[in-house]
Amino acid sequence: MKTIDQLLDEGVNGKRVFVRADLNVPLADGQITDDGRIRAVLPTVQALTGAGAKVVVASHLGRPKGAPDPAFSLLPAAERLGELLGEPVTFAQDTVGPAAHAAVDGLEPGQVAVVENLRFNPGETSKDDAERGTFADALAALADVYVGDGFGAVHRKHASVYDLPARLPHYAGHLIATEVGVLRKLTDDVQRPYAVVLGGAKVSDKLGVIDNLLEKADRILIGGGMVFTFLKAKGYEVGASMLQEDQIPVVQEYLKRAGEKGVEFVLPVDVVVSGGFPDLKVKEATHPDVVPADAIPAGQMGLDIGPATAELYATKLADARTIFWNGPMGVFEHPDYADGTRAVAQALLDSPAFTVVGGGDSAAAVRLLGFDENAYGHISTGGGASLEYLEGKTLPGLAALED
């Protein structure tokens, strides 16, 4: 895989460089609530503009249905990119049409244009190779060189991620090079003890990574909505908590395998419960209770790990040399259910381990709860991509960058 450093050595002055970024930021009423992914691509964009490239930035945002939708416009992300760069950024109101070509044709060396959401075009996400290829041809007409730096999308076989690199000289940007280097430390060169903290809503989203980590991790700590399927698999009643009944046999098998392999599976000893899911807009006090994990009352919903569990998990992470964390411990967006996630975030900081926060909601939680991002070993920009890499899958966007 050639990197942007090699591209810069070859020279980019005056060349049109297509940067496939990941500007898929969360929006609320048209305002960006977390600009972490935009800031993550800055080193690549600044390196290229500093070397005189004409930079064309492209990304997806959300899940529009293959047609323009104002709710998913990249305009707010383009404006924020310009603010962070301290330079005006041209925004094209289409992706490969007249506006995009005019924007790119108008670039001077060192300037940046952002084209509209890639997923406004059905060819971006099509499962038909020919349709994706046609869209990739149209994208290739905008540039001389391709730089892949949208790590959050490399697990997708999409036109701008998988097909376009085959049509242009291609290089990995700074972000992708960094992300791959970090993930190799979690798979090929692990310092032990190796502890993994997994949370989030659905256990089904994490089955593949759990399966693979049973061969690599020393300790796996479980939280979030997915934990109630584990508790149910142990025979506990979980009240009105989130539950995936169909996954119970798989979870029971994983618990059995963990015991056979000597992998320590750590589950909550207490849970924060309430009578229903909180309003995340109003965030009024809900007066939750703390109950033992094996005694959740009927009608009560588990929404966070309890204080005794938070203390237990901090102890289990204290002597680790490598920690990977993906998924919050509870509904961290509400102050009544943020303590478990806060405790894990703090435990990572207190540990001497190489710490990786695995993207998505975990990264958002670190920022929302006021922690210093730079204090962690690495905060990934791609939750799904990180998980699939750790599952041992081939990621199409990384394979496309290899020669």
Tab-separated table of C-alpha atoms in Angstrom:
chain	number	residue	atom	x	y	z
A	1	MET	CA	0.000	0.000	0.000
A	2	LYS	CA	1.587	3.272	-1.121
A	3	THR	CA	1.050	6.201	1.208
A	4	ILE	CA	0.586	9.922	0.795
A	5	ASP	CA	4.195	10.448	1.805
A	6	GLN	CA	5.280	8.666	-1.363
A	7	LEU	CA	2.823	10.743	-3.383
A	8	LEU	CA	4.218	13.955	-1.956
A	9	ASP	CA	7.739	12.806	-2.801
A	10	GLU	CA	6.593	12.269	-6.394
A	11	GLY	CA	5.055	15.748	-6.485
A	12	VAL	CA	1.455	16.942	-6.699
A	13	ASN	CA	1.794	20.601	-7.646
A	14	GLY	CA	-1.070	21.480	-9.966
A	15	LYS	CA	-2.497	17.945	-9.930
A	16	ARG	CA	-6.149	17.243	-9.142
A	17	VAL	CA	-6.154	14.925	-6.119
A	18	PHE	CA	-9.401	13.162	-5.197
A	19	VAL	CA	-9.565	12.588	-1.425
A	20	ARG	CA	-12.179	10.070	-0.355
A	21	ALA	CA	-12.789	11.329	3.174
A	22	ASP	CA	-15.274	10.329	5.841
A	23	LEU	CA	-17.266	13.469	6.639
A	24	ASN	CA	-20.225	11.433	7.890
A	25	VAL	CA	-20.772	13.653	10.929
A	26	PRO	CA	-23.839	13.665	13.179
A	27	LEU	CA	-26.256	16.538	12.554
A	28	ALA	CA	-29.028	17.992	14.719
A	29	ASP	CA	-31.259	20.608	13.079
A	30	GLY	CA	-28.606	21.091	10.411
A	31	GLN	CA	-25.829	21.696	12.941
A	32	ILE	CA	-22.806	19.416	13.371
A	33	THR	CA	-22.754	17.943	16.879
A	34	ASP	CA	-19.339	16.226	16.602
A	35	ASP	CA	-16.723	17.282	14.045
A	36	GLY	CA	-14.169	14.613	14.945
A	37	ARG	CA	-14.232	12.965	11.525
A	38	ILE	CA	-13.661	16.269	9.752
A	39	ARG	CA	-10.692	17.069	11.978
A	40	ALA	CA	-9.304	13.586	11.321
A	41	VAL	CA	-8.834	14.241	7.587
A	42	LEU	CA	-7.176	17.657	8.061
A	43	PRO	CA	-3.565	16.360	8.061
A	44	THR	CA	-4.066	14.769	4.642
A	45	VAL	CA	-5.838	17.767	3.108
A	46	GLN	CA	-3.309	20.229	4.534
A	47	ALA	CA	-0.368	18.160	3.320
A	48	LEU	CA	-1.796	18.121	-0.200
A	49	THR	CA	-2.747	21.794	-0.356
A	50	GLY	CA	0.640	22.728	1.099
A	51	ALA	CA	2.271	20.868	-1.781
A	52	GLY	CA	0.188	22.709	-4.377
A	53	ALA	CA	-2.458	20.079	-5.156
A	54	LYS	CA	-5.955	20.938	-6.308
A	55	VAL	CA	-7.887	18.912	-3.746
A	56	VAL	CA	-11.310	17.413	-4.453
A	57	VAL	CA	-12.899	16.081	-1.261
A	58	ALA	CA	-15.759	13.582	-1.461
A	59	SER	CA	-17.726	11.710	1.189
A	60	HIS	CA	-21.077	10.198	2.062
A	61	LEU	CA	-23.314	11.401	4.865
A	62	GLY	CA	-26.136	9.330	6.313
A	63	ARG	CA	-28.242	6.956	4.251
A	64	PRO	CA	-30.071	8.835	1.495
A	65	LYS	CA	-31.780	6.530	-0.962
A	66	GLY	CA	-29.668	7.141	-4.058
A	67	ALA	CA	-31.164	10.565	-4.764
A	68	PRO	CA	-30.587	14.147	-3.550
A	69	ASP	CA	-32.061	14.836	-0.116
A	70	PRO	CA	-31.407	18.214	1.565
A	71	ALA	CA	-31.395	16.553	5.003
A	72	PHE	CA	-28.192	14.749	4.028
A	73	SER	CA	-26.348	17.536	2.231
A	74	LEU	CA	-22.606	17.769	2.831
A	75	LEU	CA	-22.786	21.574	2.893
A	76	PRO	CA	-22.462	21.860	6.723
A	77	ALA	CA	-19.424	19.552	6.632
A	78	ALA	CA	-17.875	21.529	3.778
A	79	GLU	CA	-18.355	24.785	5.687
A	80	ARG	CA	-16.797	23.294	8.821
A	81	LEU	CA	-13.851	21.963	6.812
A	82	GLY	CA	-13.262	25.481	5.508
A	83	GLU	CA	-13.367	26.883	9.054
A	84	LEU	CA	-10.824	24.327	10.259
A	85	LEU	CA	-8.543	24.918	7.279
A	86	GLY	CA	-8.831	28.673	7.689
A	87	GLU	CA	-9.415	28.918	3.950
A	88	PRO	CA	-12.567	29.117	1.819
A	89	VAL	CA	-13.755	25.782	0.411
A	90	THR	CA	-15.759	25.601	-2.787
A	91	PHE	CA	-18.912	23.484	-2.519
A	92	ALA	CA	-20.433	21.808	-5.567
A	93	GLN	CA	-24.167	21.123	-5.389
A	94	ASP	CA	-23.804	17.883	-7.338
A	95	THR	CA	-21.266	15.064	-7.308
A	96	VAL	CA	-20.245	14.420	-10.905
A	97	GLY	CA	-22.423	16.922	-12.785
A	98	PRO	CA	-21.815	20.432	-14.147
A	99	ALA	CA	-21.428	22.002	-10.689
A	100	ALA	CA	-18.735	19.503	-9.687
A	101	HIS	CA	-16.798	19.978	-12.915
A	102	ALA	CA	-17.049	23.760	-12.640
A	103	ALA	CA	-15.836	23.671	-9.038
A	104	VAL	CA	-12.858	21.482	-9.882
A	105	ASP	CA	-11.997	23.428	-13.038
A	106	GLY	CA	-11.975	26.625	-10.972
A	107	LEU	CA	-9.431	25.377	-8.429
A	108	GLU	CA	-6.011	26.958	-8.192
A	109	PRO	CA	-3.084	24.981	-6.704
A	110	GLY	CA	-3.537	24.738	-2.938
A	111	GLN	CA	-7.317	25.139	-3.031
A	112	VAL	CA	-10.082	22.724	-1.990
A	113	ALA	CA	-13.491	21.799	-3.397
A	114	VAL	CA	-16.056	19.524	-1.741
A	115	VAL	CA	-18.594	17.749	-3.943
A	116	GLU	CA	-22.081	16.830	-2.776
A	117	ASN	CA	-22.950	13.589	-0.957
A	118	LEU	CA	-21.737	10.563	-2.916
A	119	ARG	CA	-24.819	8.581	-1.896
A	120	PHE	CA	-27.090	10.972	-3.778
A	121	ASN	CA	-26.032	8.804	-6.735
A	122	PRO	CA	-27.337	5.206	-6.922
A	123	GLY	CA	-24.074	4.024	-8.473
A	124	GLU	CA	-22.148	4.692	-5.246
A	125	THR	CA	-23.758	1.895	-3.251
A	126	SER	CA	-25.028	-0.354	-6.060
A	127	LYS	CA	-24.430	-4.083	-5.783
A	128	ASP	CA	-24.156	-4.186	-9.594
A	129	ASP	CA	-20.496	-3.998	-10.615
A	130	ALA	CA	-21.286	-2.262	-13.919
A	131	GLU	CA	-23.418	0.449	-12.307
A	132	ARG	CA	-20.762	1.111	-9.676
A	133	GLY	CA	-18.106	1.127	-12.395
A	134	THR	CA	-19.963	3.728	-14.446
A	135	PHE	CA	-20.174	6.023	-11.437
A	136	ALA	CA	-16.495	5.411	-10.642
A	137	ASP	CA	-15.634	6.424	-14.233
A	138	ALA	CA	-17.507	9.701	-13.707
A	139	LEU	CA	-15.656	10.343	-10.448
A	140	ALA	CA	-12.301	9.529	-12.070
A	141	ALA	CA	-12.907	12.289	-14.623
A	142	LEU	CA	-12.596	14.818	-11.787
A	143	ALA	CA	-9.054	13.871	-10.773
A	144	ASP	CA	-5.551	12.738	-11.675
A	145	VAL	CA	-4.752	10.921	-8.417
A	146	TYR	CA	-6.760	9.132	-5.717
A	147	VAL	CA	-6.068	9.307	-1.974
A	148	GLY	CA	-8.139	7.037	0.254
A	149	ASP	CA	-8.586	8.545	3.709
A	150	GLY	CA	-12.161	7.649	4.676
A	151	PHE	CA	-11.397	4.859	7.112
A	152	GLY	CA	-14.980	4.750	8.342
A	153	ALA	CA	-16.060	3.548	4.885
A	154	VAL	CA	-13.326	1.058	3.947
A	155	HIS	CA	-15.500	-1.929	4.905
A	156	ARG	CA	-17.967	-0.939	2.155
A	157	LYS	CA	-17.683	-2.168	-1.442
A	158	HIS	CA	-18.773	1.198	-2.805
A	159	ALA	CA	-17.745	2.966	-5.999
A	160	SER	CA	-15.685	5.732	-4.393
A	161	VAL	CA	-14.012	3.305	-1.987
A	162	TYR	CA	-13.467	0.146	-4.027
A	163	ASP	CA	-13.850	0.842	-7.781
A	164	LEU	CA	-12.353	4.322	-8.130
A	165	PRO	CA	-8.835	3.447	-6.869
A	166	ALA	CA	-8.493	0.970	-9.745
A	167	ARG	CA	-8.978	3.823	-12.208
A	168	LEU	CA	-6.354	6.244	-10.853
A	169	PRO	CA	-2.912	6.117	-9.235
A	170	HIS	CA	-3.873	5.449	-5.619
A	171	TYR	CA	-2.404	6.115	-2.176
A	172	ALA	CA	-3.434	5.805	1.457
A	173	GLY	CA	-3.880	9.073	3.326
A	174	HIS	CA	-2.430	9.821	6.745
A	175	LEU	CA	-5.578	8.735	8.584
A	176	ILE	CA	-5.864	5.325	6.939
A	177	ALA	CA	-2.142	4.670	7.394
A	178	THR	CA	-2.478	5.513	11.087
A	179	GLU	CA	-5.640	3.439	11.588
A	180	VAL	CA	-4.132	0.356	9.944
A	181	GLY	CA	-0.956	0.688	11.999
A	182	VAL	CA	-2.982	0.857	15.211
A	183	LEU	CA	-5.184	-2.108	14.310
A	184	ARG	CA	-2.112	-4.205	13.602
A	185	LYS	CA	-1.069	-3.569	17.210
A	186	LEU	CA	-4.389	-5.149	18.220
A	187	THR	CA	-3.935	-8.215	16.030
A	188	ASP	CA	-0.306	-8.932	15.153
A	189	ASP	CA	1.799	-7.348	17.882
A	190	VAL	CA	-0.277	-7.386	21.078
A	191	GLN	CA	1.186	-6.436	24.451
A	192	ARG	CA	-0.469	-8.507	27.194
A	193	PRO	CA	-2.651	-8.602	29.190
A	194	TYR	CA	-5.030	-7.650	26.344
A	195	ALA	CA	-8.418	-6.428	27.584
A	196	VAL	CA	-11.417	-5.675	25.364
A	197	VAL	CA	-14.466	-3.659	26.424
A	198	LEU	CA	-17.543	-4.124	24.250
A	199	GLY	CA	-20.806	-2.235	24.571
A	200	GLY	CA	-23.503	-0.817	22.363
A	201	ALA	CA	-27.066	-1.846	21.704
A	202	LYS	CA	-27.098	-5.156	19.837
A	203	VAL	CA	-25.078	-8.270	20.561
A	204	SER	CA	-25.624	-9.359	16.945
A	205	ASP	CA	-23.420	-6.433	15.816
A	206	LYS	CA	-20.500	-7.775	17.848
A	207	LEU	CA	-20.726	-11.558	17.310
A	208	GLY	CA	-18.010	-11.704	14.669
A	209	VAL	CA	-15.517	-9.694	16.681
A	210	ILE	CA	-16.234	-11.672	19.864
A	211	ASP	CA	-15.679	-14.892	17.930
A	212	ASN	CA	-12.281	-13.692	16.728
A	213	LEU	CA	-11.243	-12.081	20.022
A	214	LEU	CA	-11.787	-15.359	21.865
A	215	GLU	CA	-8.597	-16.415	20.082
A	216	LYS	CA	-6.668	-13.238	20.978
A	217	ALA	CA	-7.923	-11.416	24.081
A	218	ASP	CA	-7.177	-12.262	27.700
A	219	ARG	CA	-10.215	-10.492	29.102
A	220	ILE	CA	-13.543	-9.354	27.596
A	221	LEU	CA	-15.783	-6.923	29.493
A	222	ILE	CA	-19.387	-6.501	28.342
A	223	GLY	CA	-21.768	-3.547	28.810
A	224	GLY	CA	-24.429	-1.588	26.966
A	225	GLY	CA	-27.750	-2.902	25.721
A	226	MET	CA	-26.089	-6.061	24.431
A	227	VAL	CA	-25.228	-7.190	27.958
A	228	PHE	CA	-28.788	-8.241	28.740
A	229	THR	CA	-28.626	-11.030	26.187
A	230	PHE	CA	-25.550	-12.296	28.064
A	231	LEU	CA	-27.328	-12.023	31.418
A	232	LYS	CA	-30.352	-13.862	30.014
A	233	ALA	CA	-28.013	-16.539	28.650
A	234	LYS	CA	-26.856	-17.098	32.226
A	235	GLY	CA	-30.448	-17.609	33.321
A	236	TYR	CA	-31.080	-14.147	34.807
A	237	GLU	CA	-34.325	-12.256	34.292
A	238	VAL	CA	-33.761	-8.933	32.531
A	239	GLY	CA	-37.144	-7.209	32.911
A	240	ALA	CA	-37.950	-4.856	30.037
A	241	SER	CA	-34.289	-4.473	29.009
A	242	MET	CA	-33.127	-4.777	25.421
A	243	LEU	CA	-32.900	-8.460	24.518
A	244	GLN	CA	-32.100	-10.486	21.408
A	245	GLU	CA	-33.658	-13.839	22.265
A	246	ASP	CA	-32.460	-15.450	19.033
A	247	GLN	CA	-28.820	-14.790	19.986
A	248	ILE	CA	-28.951	-16.540	23.375
A	249	PRO	CA	-27.671	-19.927	22.085
A	250	VAL	CA	-24.725	-18.226	20.343
A	251	VAL	CA	-23.880	-16.243	23.470
A	252	GLN	CA	-24.032	-19.384	25.605
A	253	GLU	CA	-21.603	-21.060	23.220
A	254	TYR	CA	-19.212	-18.093	23.452
A	255	LEU	CA	-19.324	-18.156	27.248
A	256	LYS	CA	-18.523	-21.876	27.143
A	257	ARG	CA	-15.638	-21.364	24.690
A	258	ALA	CA	-14.237	-18.537	26.796
A	259	GLY	CA	-14.132	-20.829	29.807
A	260	GLU	CA	-12.382	-23.553	27.817
A	261	LYS	CA	-9.772	-21.131	26.427
A	262	GLY	CA	-9.125	-19.342	29.708
A	263	VAL	CA	-10.482	-16.028	28.419
A	264	GLU	CA	-12.044	-14.091	31.281
A	265	PHE	CA	-15.587	-12.932	30.404
A	266	VAL	CA	-16.647	-10.142	32.777
A	267	LEU	CA	-20.338	-9.231	33.089
A	268	PRO	CA	-22.010	-6.588	35.281
A	269	VAL	CA	-22.743	-7.284	38.927
A	270	ASP	CA	-25.222	-4.403	39.149
A	271	VAL	CA	-27.319	-2.373	36.713
A	272	VAL	CA	-28.933	1.067	36.625
A	273	VAL	CA	-32.630	0.642	35.774
A	274	SER	CA	-35.657	2.788	35.044
A	275	GLY	CA	-39.260	2.277	34.000
A	276	GLY	CA	-38.627	3.388	30.436
A	277	PHE	CA	-36.182	4.865	27.952
A	278	PRO	CA	-35.273	8.486	28.770
A	279	ASP	CA	-36.050	11.505	26.599
A	280	LEU	CA	-32.658	12.405	25.121
A	281	LYS	CA	-33.794	15.843	23.964
A	282	VAL	CA	-35.233	17.113	27.232
A	283	LYS	CA	-32.854	15.125	29.488
A	284	GLU	CA	-34.948	15.672	32.597
A	285	ALA	CA	-34.023	13.753	35.751
A	286	THR	CA	-35.509	10.234	35.753
A	287	HIS	CA	-34.660	9.016	39.292
A	288	PRO	CA	-33.226	5.597	38.323
A	289	ASP	CA	-32.504	2.717	40.700
A	290	VAL	CA	-29.481	0.444	41.048
A	291	VAL	CA	-30.240	-3.287	41.325
A	292	PRO	CA	-28.165	-6.486	41.256
A	293	ALA	CA	-27.605	-7.788	37.734
A	294	ASP	CA	-29.389	-11.034	38.629
A	295	ALA	CA	-32.428	-9.253	40.118
A	296	ILE	CA	-33.767	-6.801	37.529
A	297	PRO	CA	-37.458	-6.281	38.382
A	298	ALA	CA	-40.182	-7.011	35.842
A	299	GLY	CA	-41.040	-3.891	33.877
A	300	GLN	CA	-37.693	-2.223	34.604
A	301	MET	CA	-35.220	-1.457	31.808
A	302	GLY	CA	-31.460	-1.650	32.277
A	303	LEU	CA	-29.849	1.537	30.931
A	304	ASP	CA	-26.292	1.501	32.323
A	305	ILE	CA	-23.844	-0.618	34.266
A	306	GLY	CA	-24.009	0.081	38.007
A	307	PRO	CA	-21.391	1.664	40.287
A	308	ALA	CA	-20.068	-1.658	41.610
A	309	THR	CA	-19.612	-2.856	38.018
A	310	ALA	CA	-17.864	0.383	37.073
A	311	GLU	CA	-15.419	-0.200	39.930
A	312	LEU	CA	-14.977	-3.853	38.932
A	313	TYR	CA	-14.276	-2.932	35.302
A	314	ALA	CA	-11.732	-0.296	36.328
A	315	THR	CA	-9.929	-2.993	38.346
A	316	LYS	CA	-9.973	-5.386	35.386
A	317	LEU	CA	-8.398	-2.715	33.153
A	318	ALA	CA	-5.796	-1.439	35.623
A	319	ASP	CA	-3.070	-3.983	34.800
A	320	ALA	CA	-3.755	-4.315	31.067
A	321	ARG	CA	-1.051	-3.459	28.544
A	322	THR	CA	-3.438	-3.231	25.570
A	323	ILE	CA	-7.093	-2.102	25.719
A	324	PHE	CA	-9.618	-1.911	22.883
A	325	TRP	CA	-12.959	-0.288	23.694
A	326	ASN	CA	-15.929	-0.249	21.325
A	327	GLY	CA	-19.412	0.713	22.467
A	328	PRO	CA	-20.778	2.724	25.409
A	329	MET	CA	-21.770	1.083	28.674
A	330	GLY	CA	-25.179	2.750	28.772
A	331	VAL	CA	-27.306	5.580	27.416
A	332	PHE	CA	-24.437	8.034	27.892
A	333	GLU	CA	-26.315	10.867	26.149
A	334	HIS	CA	-28.463	11.236	29.306
A	335	PRO	CA	-26.667	12.309	32.512
A	336	ASP	CA	-28.527	9.721	34.607
A	337	TYR	CA	-27.007	6.884	32.537
A	338	ALA	CA	-23.550	8.211	31.641
A	339	ASP	CA	-21.583	7.123	34.715
A	340	GLY	CA	-20.690	3.649	33.423
A	341	THR	CA	-19.323	4.978	30.143
A	342	ARG	CA	-17.514	7.758	32.013
A	343	ALA	CA	-15.920	5.210	34.348
A	344	VAL	CA	-14.603	3.124	31.448
A	345	ALA	CA	-13.259	6.209	29.668
A	346	GLN	CA	-11.460	7.205	32.868
A	347	ALA	CA	-10.156	3.678	33.457
A	348	LEU	CA	-8.489	3.755	30.034
A	349	LEU	CA	-6.741	6.995	30.985
A	350	ASP	CA	-5.636	5.584	34.352
A	351	SER	CA	-4.210	2.422	32.789
A	352	PRO	CA	-0.616	2.208	31.525
A	353	ALA	CA	-1.948	0.315	28.491
A	354	PHE	CA	-1.883	1.230	24.820
A	355	THR	CA	-5.527	2.333	24.535
A	356	VAL	CA	-7.719	2.323	21.430
A	357	VAL	CA	-11.216	3.798	21.411
A	358	GLY	CA	-12.943	2.054	18.538
A	359	GLY	CA	-14.915	4.769	16.828
A	360	GLY	CA	-18.640	5.430	16.558
A	361	ASP	CA	-20.507	6.088	19.794
A	362	SER	CA	-17.428	5.397	21.941
A	363	ALA	CA	-15.524	8.244	20.305
A	364	ALA	CA	-18.576	10.508	20.548
A	365	ALA	CA	-18.904	9.641	24.245
A	366	VAL	CA	-15.289	10.556	24.977
A	367	ARG	CA	-15.862	13.985	23.465
A	368	LEU	CA	-19.340	14.529	24.936
A	369	LEU	CA	-18.169	13.616	28.436
A	370	GLY	CA	-15.288	16.079	28.238
A	371	PHE	CA	-12.237	13.804	28.099
A	372	ASP	CA	-9.022	14.849	26.378
A	373	GLU	CA	-8.882	12.920	23.112
A	374	ASN	CA	-5.115	13.258	22.936
A	375	ALA	CA	-4.719	11.380	26.220
A	376	TYR	CA	-5.748	8.105	24.555
A	377	GLY	CA	-3.436	6.023	22.414
A	378	HIS	CA	-5.803	6.287	19.459
A	379	ILE	CA	-9.430	7.220	18.807
A	380	SER	CA	-10.635	5.506	15.661
A	381	THR	CA	-12.902	7.213	13.145
A	382	GLY	CA	-14.484	3.964	11.982
A	383	GLY	CA	-16.407	1.779	14.401
A	384	GLY	CA	-17.712	-0.705	11.837
A	385	ALA	CA	-14.442	-0.792	9.915
A	386	SER	CA	-12.449	-1.361	13.107
A	387	LEU	CA	-14.693	-4.231	14.152
A	388	GLU	CA	-14.547	-5.938	10.762
A	389	TYR	CA	-10.746	-5.629	10.715
A	390	LEU	CA	-10.613	-7.257	14.153
A	391	GLU	CA	-12.941	-9.980	12.890
A	392	GLY	CA	-10.238	-10.839	10.365
A	393	LYS	CA	-12.290	-9.781	7.351
A	394	THR	CA	-10.789	-8.348	4.177
A	395	LEU	CA	-11.892	-4.723	3.924
A	396	PRO	CA	-12.630	-3.765	0.285
A	397	GLY	CA	-11.363	-0.196	0.643
A	398	LEU	CA	-8.004	-1.336	2.030
A	399	ALA	CA	-7.626	-4.102	-0.545
A	400	ALA	CA	-8.261	-1.522	-3.289
A	401	LEU	CA	-5.346	0.604	-2.057
A	402	GLU	CA	-2.896	-2.281	-2.184
A	403	ASP	CA	-0.720	-2.935	-5.233
